[in-house]
PDB file of C-alpha atoms in Angstrom:
ATOM      1  CA  UNK A 183       4.017  -0.978  11.522  1.00  0.00           C
ATOM      2  CA  UNK A 184       2.395   2.320  11.993  1.00  0.00           C
ATOM      3  CA  UNK A 185       0.056   3.226   9.403  1.00  0.00           C
ATOM      4  CA  UNK A 186       1.437   6.577   8.801  1.00  0.00           C
ATOM      5  CA  UNK A 187       4.172   4.907   7.222  1.00  0.00           C
ATOM      6  CA  UNK A 188       2.480   4.264   4.183  1.00  0.00           C
ATOM      7  CA  UNK A 189       1.022   7.827   3.949  1.00  0.00           C
ATOM      8  CA  UNK A 190       2.762  10.101   1.610  1.00  0.00           C
ATOM      9  CA  UNK A 191       1.926  13.802   1.406  1.00  0.00           C
ATOM     10  CA  UNK A 192       2.643  15.744  -1.500  1.00  0.00           C
ATOM     11  CA  UNK A 193       1.349  19.044  -2.732  1.00  0.00           C
ATOM     12  CA  UNK A 194      -1.437  19.279  -0.189  1.00  0.00           C
ATOM     13  CA  UNK A 195      -2.898  15.970  -1.571  1.00  0.00           C
ATOM     14  CA  UNK A 196      -2.435  12.586   0.742  1.00  0.00           C
ATOM     15  CA  UNK A 197      -1.478   9.192  -1.034  1.00  0.00           C
ATOM     16  CA  UNK A 198      -1.020   5.585  -0.035  1.00  0.00           C
ATOM     17  CA  UNK A 199       2.518   4.558  -0.840  1.00  0.00           C
ATOM     18  CA  UNK A 200       3.468   1.062  -0.546  1.00  0.00           C
ATOM     19  CA  UNK A 201       6.283  -1.289  -2.167  1.00  0.00           C
ATOM     20  CA  UNK A 202       5.420  -4.777  -3.176  1.00  0.00           C
ATOM     21  CA  UNK A 203       7.464  -7.325  -1.252  1.00  0.00           C
ATOM     22  CA  UNK A 204       9.864  -9.283  -3.284  1.00  0.00           C
ATOM     23  CA  UNK A 205       9.786  -6.696  -5.922  1.00  0.00           C
ATOM     24  CA  UNK A 206      10.539  -3.506  -4.363  1.00  0.00           C
ATOM     25  CA  UNK A 207      13.955  -3.298  -5.710  1.00  0.00           C
ATOM     26  CA  UNK A 208      12.900  -3.725  -9.221  1.00  0.00           C
ATOM     27  CA  UNK A 209       9.492  -2.041  -9.329  1.00  0.00           C
ATOM     28  CA  UNK A 210       8.017   1.558  -8.263  1.00  0.00           C
ATOM     29  CA  UNK A 211       6.024   1.535  -5.323  1.00  0.00           C
ATOM     30  CA  UNK A 212       2.135   1.519  -5.723  1.00  0.00           C
ATOM     31  CA  UNK A 213       0.909   5.065  -5.417  1.00  0.00           C
ATOM     32  CA  UNK A 214      -2.772   5.638  -4.698  1.00  0.00           C
ATOM     33  CA  UNK A 215      -4.272   9.318  -4.329  1.00  0.00           C
ATOM     34  CA  UNK A 216      -6.508   9.240  -1.318  1.00  0.00           C
ATOM     35  CA  UNK A 217      -8.461  12.277  -2.616  1.00  0.00           C
ATOM     36  CA  UNK A 218      -8.175  14.080   0.378  1.00  0.00           C
ATOM     37  CA  UNK A 219      -6.365  17.131   1.897  1.00  0.00           C
ATOM     38  CA  UNK A 220      -7.659  15.917   5.522  1.00  0.00           C
ATOM     39  CA  UNK A 221      -4.965  14.180   7.822  1.00  0.00           C
ATOM     40  CA  UNK A 222      -7.569  12.499   9.732  1.00  0.00           C
ATOM     41  CA  UNK A 223      -9.644  11.215   6.528  1.00  0.00           C
ATOM     42  CA  UNK A 224      -6.134  10.147   5.121  1.00  0.00           C
ATOM     43  CA  UNK A 225      -5.302   7.923   8.026  1.00  0.00           C
ATOM     44  CA  UNK A 226      -8.696   6.353   8.078  1.00  0.00           C
ATOM     45  CA  UNK A 227      -7.953   5.567   4.288  1.00  0.00           C
ATOM     46  CA  UNK A 228      -4.419   4.369   4.879  1.00  0.00           C
ATOM     47  CA  UNK A 229      -5.952   1.991   7.364  1.00  0.00           C
ATOM     48  CA  UNK A 230      -8.239   0.511   4.891  1.00  0.00           C
ATOM     49  CA  UNK A 231      -6.009   0.184   2.109  1.00  0.00           C
ATOM     50  CA  UNK A 232      -3.418  -1.390   4.130  1.00  0.00           C
ATOM     51  CA  UNK A 233      -5.903  -4.314   5.187  1.00  0.00           C
ATOM     52  CA  UNK A 234      -7.001  -4.640   1.629  1.00  0.00           C
ATOM     53  CA  UNK A 235      -3.473  -4.646   0.451  1.00  0.00           C
ATOM     54  CA  UNK A 236      -2.455  -7.382   2.927  1.00  0.00           C
ATOM     55  CA  UNK A 237      -5.414  -9.777   2.098  1.00  0.00           C
ATOM     56  CA  UNK A 238      -4.378  -9.458  -1.728  1.00  0.00           C
ATOM     57  CA  UNK A 239      -0.726 -10.123  -0.834  1.00  0.00           C
ATOM     58  CA  UNK A 240      -1.663 -13.182   1.276  1.00  0.00           C
ATOM     59  CA  UNK A 241      -4.033 -14.291  -1.450  1.00  0.00           C
ATOM     60  CA  UNK A 242      -1.500 -14.237  -4.027  1.00  0.00           C
ATOM     61  CA  UNK A 243       1.277 -16.070  -1.743  1.00  0.00           C
ATOM     62  CA  UNK A 244      -1.173 -18.903  -1.578  1.00  0.00           C
ATOM     63  CA  UNK A 245      -1.542 -19.136  -5.232  1.00  0.00           C
ATOM     64  CA  UNK A 246       2.437 -19.254  -5.309  1.00  0.00           C
ATOM     65  CA  UNK A 247       2.674 -21.803  -2.688  1.00  0.00           C
ATOM     66  CA  UNK A 248       0.347 -23.908  -4.586  1.00  0.00           C
ATOM     67  CA  UNK A 249       1.707 -23.748  -7.927  1.00  0.00           C
ATOM     68  CA  UNK A 250       5.169 -24.196  -6.797  1.00  0.00           C
ATOM     69  CA  UNK A 251       4.277 -27.742  -5.365  1.00  0.00           C
TER      70      UNK A 251
END
C-alpha cells in the first residue's frame, strides 16, 4: 500500500491518518499531526509512523493470540 494513502492534508498541515483494523467501523481513525507543511518531510514522517504502527499492531496481535489459547 502506498505511504501517501496515510497522508492527510488539511488547512496547509499534513497528518498521519490510519484506521485500526477490526475496529475501523466503530472507532474514528488515528489522526496525528506531522507538524509540517512540507510534503517531502511529511512523506518521510508517514513512512516512519507506518513502520511503527505496524510494529505496534503486530505486537498487539501476538498478545491476543496468546491470551485466546
